[in-house]
C-alpha positions as semicolon CSV with decimal commas, in nm:
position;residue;x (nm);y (nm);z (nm)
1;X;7,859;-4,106;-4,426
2;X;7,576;-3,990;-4,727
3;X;7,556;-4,368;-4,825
4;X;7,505;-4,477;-4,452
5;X;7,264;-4,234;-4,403
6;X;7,097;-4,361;-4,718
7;X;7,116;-4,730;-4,658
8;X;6,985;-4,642;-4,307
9;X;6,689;-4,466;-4,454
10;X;6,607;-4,822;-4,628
11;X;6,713;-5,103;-4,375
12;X;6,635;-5,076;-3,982
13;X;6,959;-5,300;-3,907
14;X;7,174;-5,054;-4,042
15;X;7,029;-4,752;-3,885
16;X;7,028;-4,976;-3,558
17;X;7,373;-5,010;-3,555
18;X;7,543;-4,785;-3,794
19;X;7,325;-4,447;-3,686
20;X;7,183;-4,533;-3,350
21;X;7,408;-4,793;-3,224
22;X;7,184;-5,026;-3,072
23;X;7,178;-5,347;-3,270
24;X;6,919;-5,544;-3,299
25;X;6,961;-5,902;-3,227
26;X;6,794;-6,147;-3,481
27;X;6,453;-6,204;-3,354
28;X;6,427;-5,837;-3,332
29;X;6,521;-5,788;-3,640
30;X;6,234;-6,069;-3,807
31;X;5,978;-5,806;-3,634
32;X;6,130;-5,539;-3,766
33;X;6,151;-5,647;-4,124
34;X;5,855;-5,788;-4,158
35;X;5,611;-5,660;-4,419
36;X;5,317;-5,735;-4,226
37;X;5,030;-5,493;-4,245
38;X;4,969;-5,597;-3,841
39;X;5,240;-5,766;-3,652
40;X;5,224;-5,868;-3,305
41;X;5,485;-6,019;-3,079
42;X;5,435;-6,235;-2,763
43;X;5,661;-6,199;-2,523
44;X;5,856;-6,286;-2,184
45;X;6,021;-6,090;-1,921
46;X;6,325;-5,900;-2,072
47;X;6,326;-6,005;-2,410
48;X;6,399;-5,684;-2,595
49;X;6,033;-5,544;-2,662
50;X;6,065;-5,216;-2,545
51;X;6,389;-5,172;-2,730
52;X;6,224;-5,325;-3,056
53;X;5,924;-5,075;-3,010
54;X;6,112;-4,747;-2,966
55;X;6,376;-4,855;-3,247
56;X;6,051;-4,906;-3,527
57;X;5,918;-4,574;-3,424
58;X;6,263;-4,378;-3,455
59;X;6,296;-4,503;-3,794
60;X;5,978;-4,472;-3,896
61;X;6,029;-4,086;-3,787
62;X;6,402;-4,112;-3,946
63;X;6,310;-4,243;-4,236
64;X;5,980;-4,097;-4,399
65;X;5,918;-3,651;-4,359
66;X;5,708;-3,606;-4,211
67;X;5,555;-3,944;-4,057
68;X;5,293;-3,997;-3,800
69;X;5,379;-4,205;-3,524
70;X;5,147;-4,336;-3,235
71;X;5,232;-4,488;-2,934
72;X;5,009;-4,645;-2,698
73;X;5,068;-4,787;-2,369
74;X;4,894;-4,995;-2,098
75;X;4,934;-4,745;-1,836
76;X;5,098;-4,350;-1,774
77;X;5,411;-4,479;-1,636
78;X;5,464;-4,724;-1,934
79;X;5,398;-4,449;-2,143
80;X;5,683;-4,251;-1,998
81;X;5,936;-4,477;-1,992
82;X;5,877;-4,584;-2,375
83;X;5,918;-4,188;-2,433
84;X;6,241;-4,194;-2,267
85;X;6,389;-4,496;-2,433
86;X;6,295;-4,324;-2,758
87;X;6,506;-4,008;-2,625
88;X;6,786;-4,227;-2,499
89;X;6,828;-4,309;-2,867
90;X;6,809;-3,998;-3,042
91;X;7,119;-3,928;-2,787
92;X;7,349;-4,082;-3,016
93;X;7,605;-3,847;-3,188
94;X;7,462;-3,897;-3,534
95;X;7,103;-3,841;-3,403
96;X;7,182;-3,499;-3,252
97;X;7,021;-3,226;-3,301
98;X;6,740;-3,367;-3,498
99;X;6,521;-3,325;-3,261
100;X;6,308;-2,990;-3,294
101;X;6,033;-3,043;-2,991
102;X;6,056;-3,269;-2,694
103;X;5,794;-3,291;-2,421
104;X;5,667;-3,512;-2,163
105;X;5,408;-3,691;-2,425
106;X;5,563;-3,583;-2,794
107;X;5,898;-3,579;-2,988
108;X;5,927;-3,393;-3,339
109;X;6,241;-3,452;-3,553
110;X;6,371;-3,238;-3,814
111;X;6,212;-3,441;-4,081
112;X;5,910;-3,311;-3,977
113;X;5,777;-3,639;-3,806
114;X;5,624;-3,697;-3,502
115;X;5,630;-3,938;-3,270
116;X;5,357;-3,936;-2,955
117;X;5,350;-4,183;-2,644
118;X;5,091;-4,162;-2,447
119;X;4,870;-4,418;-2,231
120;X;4,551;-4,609;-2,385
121;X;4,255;-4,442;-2,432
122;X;3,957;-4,411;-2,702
123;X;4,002;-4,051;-2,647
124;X;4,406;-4,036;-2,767
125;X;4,288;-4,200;-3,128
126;X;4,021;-3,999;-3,179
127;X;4,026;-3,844;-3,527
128;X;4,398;-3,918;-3,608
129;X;4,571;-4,032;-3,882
130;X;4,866;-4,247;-3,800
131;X;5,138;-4,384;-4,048
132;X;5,235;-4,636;-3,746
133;X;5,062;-4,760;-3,468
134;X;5,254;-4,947;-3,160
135;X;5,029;-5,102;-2,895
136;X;5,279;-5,141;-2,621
137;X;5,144;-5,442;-2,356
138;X;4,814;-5,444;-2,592
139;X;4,678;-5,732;-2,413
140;X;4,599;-5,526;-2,109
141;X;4,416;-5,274;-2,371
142;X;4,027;-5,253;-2,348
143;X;3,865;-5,406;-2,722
144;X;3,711;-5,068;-2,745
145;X;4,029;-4,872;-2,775
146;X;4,101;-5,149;-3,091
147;X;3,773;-5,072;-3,244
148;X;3,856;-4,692;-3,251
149;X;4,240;-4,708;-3,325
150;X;4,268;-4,972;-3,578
151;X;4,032;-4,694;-3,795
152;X;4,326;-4,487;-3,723
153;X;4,527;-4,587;-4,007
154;X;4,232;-4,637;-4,232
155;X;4,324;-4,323;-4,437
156;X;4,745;-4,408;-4,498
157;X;4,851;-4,621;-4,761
158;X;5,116;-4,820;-4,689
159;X;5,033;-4,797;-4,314
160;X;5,151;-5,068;-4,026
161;X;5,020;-5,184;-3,662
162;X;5,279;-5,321;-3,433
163;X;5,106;-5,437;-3,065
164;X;5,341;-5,632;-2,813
165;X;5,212;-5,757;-2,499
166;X;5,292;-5,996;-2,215
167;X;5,021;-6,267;-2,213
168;X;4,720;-6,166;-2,028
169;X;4,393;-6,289;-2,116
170;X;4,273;-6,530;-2,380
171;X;3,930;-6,361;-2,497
172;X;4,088;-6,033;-2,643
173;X;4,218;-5,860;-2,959
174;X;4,546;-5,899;-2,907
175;X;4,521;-6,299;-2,924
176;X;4,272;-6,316;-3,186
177;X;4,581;-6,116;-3,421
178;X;4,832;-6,349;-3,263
179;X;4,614;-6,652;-3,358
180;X;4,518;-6,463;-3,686
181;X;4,908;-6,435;-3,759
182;X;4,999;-6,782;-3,638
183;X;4,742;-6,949;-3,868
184;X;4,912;-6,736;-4,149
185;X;4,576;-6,523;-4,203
186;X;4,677;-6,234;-4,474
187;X;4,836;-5,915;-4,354
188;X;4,941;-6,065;-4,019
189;X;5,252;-6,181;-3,914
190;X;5,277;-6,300;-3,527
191;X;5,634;-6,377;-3,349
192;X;5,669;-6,528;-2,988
193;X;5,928;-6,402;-2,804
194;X;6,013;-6,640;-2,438
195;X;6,288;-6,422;-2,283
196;X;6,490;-6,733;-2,360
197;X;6,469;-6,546;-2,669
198;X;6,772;-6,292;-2,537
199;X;7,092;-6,384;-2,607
200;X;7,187;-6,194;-2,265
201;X;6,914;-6,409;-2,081
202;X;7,096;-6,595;-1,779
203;X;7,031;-6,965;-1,803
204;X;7,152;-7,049;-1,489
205;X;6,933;-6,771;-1,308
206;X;6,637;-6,941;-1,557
207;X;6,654;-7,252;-1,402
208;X;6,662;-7,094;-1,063
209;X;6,297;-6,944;-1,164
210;X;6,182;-7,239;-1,324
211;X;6,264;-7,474;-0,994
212;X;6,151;-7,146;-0,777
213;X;5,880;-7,001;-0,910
214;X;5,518;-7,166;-0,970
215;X;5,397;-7,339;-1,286
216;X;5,158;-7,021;-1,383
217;X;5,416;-6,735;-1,338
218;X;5,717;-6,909;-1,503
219;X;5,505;-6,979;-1,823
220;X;5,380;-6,633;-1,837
221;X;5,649;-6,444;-1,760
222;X;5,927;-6,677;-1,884
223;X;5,784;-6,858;-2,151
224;X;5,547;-6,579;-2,248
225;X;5,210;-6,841;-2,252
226;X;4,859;-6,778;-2,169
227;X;4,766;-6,989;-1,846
228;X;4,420;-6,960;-1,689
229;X;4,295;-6,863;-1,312
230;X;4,367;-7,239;-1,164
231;X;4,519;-7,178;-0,827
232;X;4,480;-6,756;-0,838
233;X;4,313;-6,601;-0,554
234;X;4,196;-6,342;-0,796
235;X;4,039;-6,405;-1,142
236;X;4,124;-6,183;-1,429
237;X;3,798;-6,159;-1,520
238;X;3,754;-5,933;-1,141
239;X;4,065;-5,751;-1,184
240;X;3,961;-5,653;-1,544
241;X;3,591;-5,592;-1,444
242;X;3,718;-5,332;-1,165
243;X;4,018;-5,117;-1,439
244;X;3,916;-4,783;-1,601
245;X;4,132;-4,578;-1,813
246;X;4,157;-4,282;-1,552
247;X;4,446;-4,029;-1,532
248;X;4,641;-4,058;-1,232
249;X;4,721;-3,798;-1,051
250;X;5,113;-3,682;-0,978
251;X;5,223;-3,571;-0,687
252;X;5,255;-3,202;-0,787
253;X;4,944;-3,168;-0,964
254;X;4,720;-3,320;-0,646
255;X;4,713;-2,998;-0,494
256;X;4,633;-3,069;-0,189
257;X;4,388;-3,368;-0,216
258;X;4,310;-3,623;0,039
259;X;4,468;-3,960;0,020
260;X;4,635;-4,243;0,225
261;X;4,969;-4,420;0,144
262;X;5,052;-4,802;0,171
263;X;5,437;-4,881;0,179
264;X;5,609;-5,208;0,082
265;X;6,009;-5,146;0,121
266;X;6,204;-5,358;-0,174
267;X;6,493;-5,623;-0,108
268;X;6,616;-5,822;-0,360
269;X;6,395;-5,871;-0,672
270;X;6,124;-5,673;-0,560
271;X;6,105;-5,284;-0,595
272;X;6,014;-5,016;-0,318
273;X;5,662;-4,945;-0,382
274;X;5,397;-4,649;-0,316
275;X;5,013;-4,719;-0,353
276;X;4,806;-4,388;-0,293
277;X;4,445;-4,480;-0,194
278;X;4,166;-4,218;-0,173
279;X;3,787;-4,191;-0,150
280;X;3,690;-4,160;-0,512
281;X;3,493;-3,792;-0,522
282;X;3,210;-3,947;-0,740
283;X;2,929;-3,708;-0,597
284;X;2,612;-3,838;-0,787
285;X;2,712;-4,075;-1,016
286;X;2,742;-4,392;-0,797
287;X;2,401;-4,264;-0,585
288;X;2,192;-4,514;-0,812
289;X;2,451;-4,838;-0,765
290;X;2,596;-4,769;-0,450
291;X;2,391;-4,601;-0,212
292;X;2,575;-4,472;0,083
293;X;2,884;-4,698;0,042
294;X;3,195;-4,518;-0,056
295;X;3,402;-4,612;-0,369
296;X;3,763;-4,607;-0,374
297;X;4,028;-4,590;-0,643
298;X;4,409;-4,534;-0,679
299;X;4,535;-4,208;-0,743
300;X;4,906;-4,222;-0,734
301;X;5,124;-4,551;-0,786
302;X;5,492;-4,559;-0,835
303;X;5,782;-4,814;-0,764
304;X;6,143;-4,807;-0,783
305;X;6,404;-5,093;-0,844
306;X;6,768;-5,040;-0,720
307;X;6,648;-4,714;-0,527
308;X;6,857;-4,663;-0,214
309;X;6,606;-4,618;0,098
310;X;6,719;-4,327;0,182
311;X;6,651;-4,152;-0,171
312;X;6,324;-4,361;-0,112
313;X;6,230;-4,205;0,246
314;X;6,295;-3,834;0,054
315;X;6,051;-3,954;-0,206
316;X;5,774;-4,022;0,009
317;X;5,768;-3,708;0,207
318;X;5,783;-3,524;-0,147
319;X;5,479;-3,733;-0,205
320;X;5,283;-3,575;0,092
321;X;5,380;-3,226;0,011
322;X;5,175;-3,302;-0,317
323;X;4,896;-3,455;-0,140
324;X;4,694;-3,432;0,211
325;X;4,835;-3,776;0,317
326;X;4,712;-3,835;0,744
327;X;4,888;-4,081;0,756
328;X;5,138;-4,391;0,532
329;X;5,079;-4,792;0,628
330;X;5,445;-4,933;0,640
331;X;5,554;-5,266;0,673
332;X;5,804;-5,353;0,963
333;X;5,943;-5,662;0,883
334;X;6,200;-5,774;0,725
335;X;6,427;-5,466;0,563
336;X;6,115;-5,213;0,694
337;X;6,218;-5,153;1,016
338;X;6,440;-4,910;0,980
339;X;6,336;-4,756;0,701
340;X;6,010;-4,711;0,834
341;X;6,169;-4,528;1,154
342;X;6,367;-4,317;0,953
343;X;6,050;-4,224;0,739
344;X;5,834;-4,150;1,068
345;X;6,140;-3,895;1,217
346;X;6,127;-3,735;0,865
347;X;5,788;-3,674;0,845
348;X;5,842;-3,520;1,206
349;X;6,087;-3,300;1,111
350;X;5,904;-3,139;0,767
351;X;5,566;-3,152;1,034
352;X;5,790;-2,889;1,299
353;X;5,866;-2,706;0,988
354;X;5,511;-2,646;0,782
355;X;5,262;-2,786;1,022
356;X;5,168;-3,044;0,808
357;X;5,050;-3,377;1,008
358;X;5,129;-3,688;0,807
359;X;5,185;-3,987;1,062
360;X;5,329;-4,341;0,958
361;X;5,123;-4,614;1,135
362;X;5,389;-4,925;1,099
363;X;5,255;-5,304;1,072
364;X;5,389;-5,631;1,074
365;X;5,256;-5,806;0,765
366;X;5,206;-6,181;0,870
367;X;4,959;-6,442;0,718
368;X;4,681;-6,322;0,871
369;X;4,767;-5,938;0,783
370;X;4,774;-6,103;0,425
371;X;4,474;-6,280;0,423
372;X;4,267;-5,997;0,574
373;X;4,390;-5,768;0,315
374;X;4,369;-5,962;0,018
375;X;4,013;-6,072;0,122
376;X;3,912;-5,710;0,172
377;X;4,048;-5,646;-0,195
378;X;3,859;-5,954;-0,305
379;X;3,498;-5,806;-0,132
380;X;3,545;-5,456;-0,301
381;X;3,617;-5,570;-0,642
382;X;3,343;-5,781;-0,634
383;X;3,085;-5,487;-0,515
384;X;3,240;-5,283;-0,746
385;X;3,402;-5,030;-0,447
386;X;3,723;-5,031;-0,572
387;X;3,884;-4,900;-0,968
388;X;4,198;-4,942;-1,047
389;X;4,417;-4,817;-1,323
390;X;4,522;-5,002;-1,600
391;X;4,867;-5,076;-1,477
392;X;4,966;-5,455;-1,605
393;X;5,276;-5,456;-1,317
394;X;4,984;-5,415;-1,033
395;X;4,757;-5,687;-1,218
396;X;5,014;-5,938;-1,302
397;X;5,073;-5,957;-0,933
398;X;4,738;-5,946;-0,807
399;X;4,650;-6,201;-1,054
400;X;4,988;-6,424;-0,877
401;X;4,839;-6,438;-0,587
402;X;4,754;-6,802;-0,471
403;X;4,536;-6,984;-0,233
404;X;4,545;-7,297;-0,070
405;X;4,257;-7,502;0,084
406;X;4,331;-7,657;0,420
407;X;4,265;-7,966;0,570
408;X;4,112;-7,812;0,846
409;X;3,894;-7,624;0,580
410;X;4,009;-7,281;0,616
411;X;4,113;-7,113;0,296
412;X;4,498;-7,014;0,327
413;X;4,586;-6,660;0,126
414;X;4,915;-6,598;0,034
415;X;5,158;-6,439;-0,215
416;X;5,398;-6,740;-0,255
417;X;5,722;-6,643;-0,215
418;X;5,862;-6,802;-0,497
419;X;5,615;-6,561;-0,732
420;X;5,908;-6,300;-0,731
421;X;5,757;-5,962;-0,716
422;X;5,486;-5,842;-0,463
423;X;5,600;-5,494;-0,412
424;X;5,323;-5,320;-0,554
425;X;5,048;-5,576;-0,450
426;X;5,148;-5,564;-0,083
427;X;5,158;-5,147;-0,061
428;X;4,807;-5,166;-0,192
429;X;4,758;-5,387;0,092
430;X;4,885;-5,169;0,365
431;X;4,688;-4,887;0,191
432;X;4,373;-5,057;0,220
433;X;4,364;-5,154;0,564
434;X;4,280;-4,828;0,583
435;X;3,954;-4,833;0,457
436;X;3,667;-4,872;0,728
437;X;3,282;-4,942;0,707
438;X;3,195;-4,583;0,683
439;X;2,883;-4,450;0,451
440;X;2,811;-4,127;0,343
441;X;2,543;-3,929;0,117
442;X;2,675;-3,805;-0,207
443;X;2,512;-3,463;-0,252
444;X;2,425;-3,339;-0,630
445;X;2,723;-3,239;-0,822
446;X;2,676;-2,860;-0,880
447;X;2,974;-2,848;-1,055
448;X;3,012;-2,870;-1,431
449;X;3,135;-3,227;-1,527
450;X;3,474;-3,230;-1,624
451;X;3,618;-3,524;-1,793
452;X;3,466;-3,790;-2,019
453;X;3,294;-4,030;-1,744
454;X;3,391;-4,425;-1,768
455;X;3,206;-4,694;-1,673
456;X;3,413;-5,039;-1,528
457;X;3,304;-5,366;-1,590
458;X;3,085;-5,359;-1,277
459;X;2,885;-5,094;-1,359
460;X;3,082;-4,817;-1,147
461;X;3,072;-4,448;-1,282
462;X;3,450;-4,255;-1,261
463;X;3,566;-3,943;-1,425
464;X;3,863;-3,962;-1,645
465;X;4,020;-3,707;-1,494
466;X;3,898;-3,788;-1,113
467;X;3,956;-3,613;-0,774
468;X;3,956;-3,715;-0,403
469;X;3,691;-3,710;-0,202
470;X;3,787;-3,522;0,165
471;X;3,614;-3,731;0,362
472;X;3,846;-3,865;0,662
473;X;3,568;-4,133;0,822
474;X;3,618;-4,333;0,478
475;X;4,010;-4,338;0,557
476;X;4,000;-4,362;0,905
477;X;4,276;-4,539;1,074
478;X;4,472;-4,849;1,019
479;X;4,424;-5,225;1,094
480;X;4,687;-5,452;1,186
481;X;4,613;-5,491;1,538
482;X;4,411;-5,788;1,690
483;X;4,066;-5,661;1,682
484;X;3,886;-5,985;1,612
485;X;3,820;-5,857;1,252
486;X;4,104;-6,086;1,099
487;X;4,354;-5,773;1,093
């Protein structure tokens, strides 16, 4: 067992599978291996990166006292679930017990290493010094969070960046080091990764997607390429221009603030999804750009694959004990009748009990409902009235949403079906039609700033760490009725 333990310290295959017991297949392993001061893999839907990622910063940790991990991730969720693969692994029975500190952002082993996960930020590389650097879905990463973590390793001798991204966007630093490696520039290495690239890949389902889906979203997702905005309703360059690097804002920690909910309920591929939408509490740092109009962002987001409905229906009233939530915008057809009948007589019942008033206004999401929505999107990302998170599941299917010119000459505004998931597009959907032509005056912020203050692509002003405004004529009802407005 002593000259396991020693081979493992050495080779990454052998403390895959000897120690760990998660081998890695062979196009893992090239990443793994590779001497590469910055490597960076391409890849497609379930190809093995997150595996690949959490397995070079175990053995980093396993391997070298007192190491310095860093883990970045396109998003808080992402960030999470990287942590938790990493803790999956250290379950094995030879891994036991060498962990000395586990928390919701940081694991320290016995060998004095540390390993942190947390989402992208200029603020989480600030004035580290990091032995390995992962960039998990880097091509969703601002180029400013490069500039200040690639100095990050500066100070460490014998020190290694590892980014992995599906494609995004061409004019980034994530494809100039995939180019840089590709042309066989020195001290990069770059792999591409289709999820072809599995040996557990389904061919059979793969031709299903590739007859199914469109041209754009089988070559990005499948064949991990970079397509452009040809046929996309919205352009990365406006879903980019409208993403800051906020905080969300969980449930239990909202205490209280005011926000609406858009539902989408999953069946088959997609996943049931919750998209919180508030007034963003910006007091005098929009006066100057915005005037009166409100600005909006996205507090809360979460979806769920293979979640019953039921466990789903429990979620969402945990959600508005968390949160001042008037009312949730659920879709009725297909699977969401039910559901969202179920949801409503919940939402009663907890109402009897603690008088709090959280109604569920339920709509029928046809093409126009679709249309309307999207277009509403479209018109505050352009004015700069709505931020979103960096969340690359929400983008990628923003960005897959397609239009179609008529011959009549009205523009048609869909999510094709055959795009595969929508889940978290349509629930911001249902979510916005909540938003109304209100204005208001921001009064002067007496308070102390808190937070660093970030600046989107647009020009609009939000806190890192920012709050809902309370301010129900910004929220107030729901479209989806015929009110010659397109809803």
């Amino acid at each position: 067992m002593i000259d396991t333990i020693s081979a493992a310290v050495d080779d990454i295959d052998i403390f895959a599978r000897e120690i760990v017991g998660a081998p890695l297949w062979d196009h893992q392993l090239a990443v793994a291996r590779s001497d590469a001061r910055i490597r960076t893999v391409c890849s497609g839907r379930q190809a093995g990166k997150s595996r690949t990622l959490a397995l070079l910063a175990l053995h980093k940790a396993f391997s070298e006292a007192g190491a310095k991990i860093l883990v970045l991730s396109a998003g808080e969720e992402a960030a999470k679930v990287l942590l938790a693969e990493i803790a999956s692994l250290l379950d094995a029975p030879l891994l036991r017990g060498s962990t000395v500190e586990e928390n919701r952002s940081r694991i320290v082993l016995s060998t004095g290493s540390e390993i942190v996960c947390v989402p992208a930020s200029t603020r989480q590389v600030r004035g580290r010094s990091i032995d390995l650097l992962i960039l998990d879905e880097a091509n969703f990463m601002p180029d400013e969070l490069w500039q200040a973590a690639s100095f990050t390793v500066l100070a460490k001798p014998g020190s290694r960046i590892v980014m992995a991204s599906s494609p995004w966007t061409r004019d980034h630093f994530f494809t100039t080091a995939f180019d840089a490696g590709r042309n066989g520039a020195n001290g990069y290495e770059s792999f591409h990764w289709p999820s072809t690239a599995s040996p557990l890949v389904d061919e059979e389902l793969l031709d299903q997607f590739a007859k199914t889906m469109s041209d754009r979203d089988y070559r990005r997702e499948v064949l991990a390429e970079w397509v452009d905005d040809v046929g996309a309703f919205f352009t990365r360059a406006e879903l980019d221009d409208a993403v800051a690097d906020y905080e969300l804002i969980p449930p239990d920690q909202a205490h209280g603030q005011y926000a609406v909910g858009g539902i989408d309920w999953g069946m088959s591929v997609d996943a049931n999804a919750l998209v919180m939408l508030a007034v963003l509490d910006d007091r005098d740092l929009n006066r100057d750009k915005h005037g009166g109009d409100l600005v909006y962002f996205l507090p809360w987001i979460e979806s769920h694959h293979r979640m019953q409905y039921a466990d789903f229906i429990d979620r969402i009233v945990t959600v508005a004990k968390g949160y001042a939530v008037p009312k949730y915008v659920s879709e009725t057809n297909g699977v969401g009748q039910m559901p969202t009948q179920v949801l409503r007589e919940n939402l009663h019942t907890y109402r009897y009990v603690t008088k709090m008033m959280t109604g569920v206004a339920a709509v029928h999401t046809d093409a126009r409902y679709k249309e309307s929505g999207f277009g509403a999107i479209k018109v505050l990302l352009q004015q700069g009235r709505l931020v979103l998170p960096r969340h690359p599941e929400l983008l990628k299917q923003l960005h897959a949403l397609e239009y179609e010119q008529m011959p009549s000459g009205s523009l048609k505004i869909s999510v094709p079906e055959r795009s595969g998931h929508d889940d978290l597009a349509m629930a911001l959907v249902q979510a916005i039609s909540c938003v109304g032509y209100a204005q208001a005056s921001r009064p002067d912020n007496p308070r102390p700033p808190r937070g660093d203050i970030l600046t989107t692509g647009t020009g609009t002003k939000i806190r890192s760490t920012p709050r809902c405004w309370e301010l129900p004529i910004g929220l107030a009802g729901h479209r989806g009725v015929d009110r010659s407005d397109g809803w």
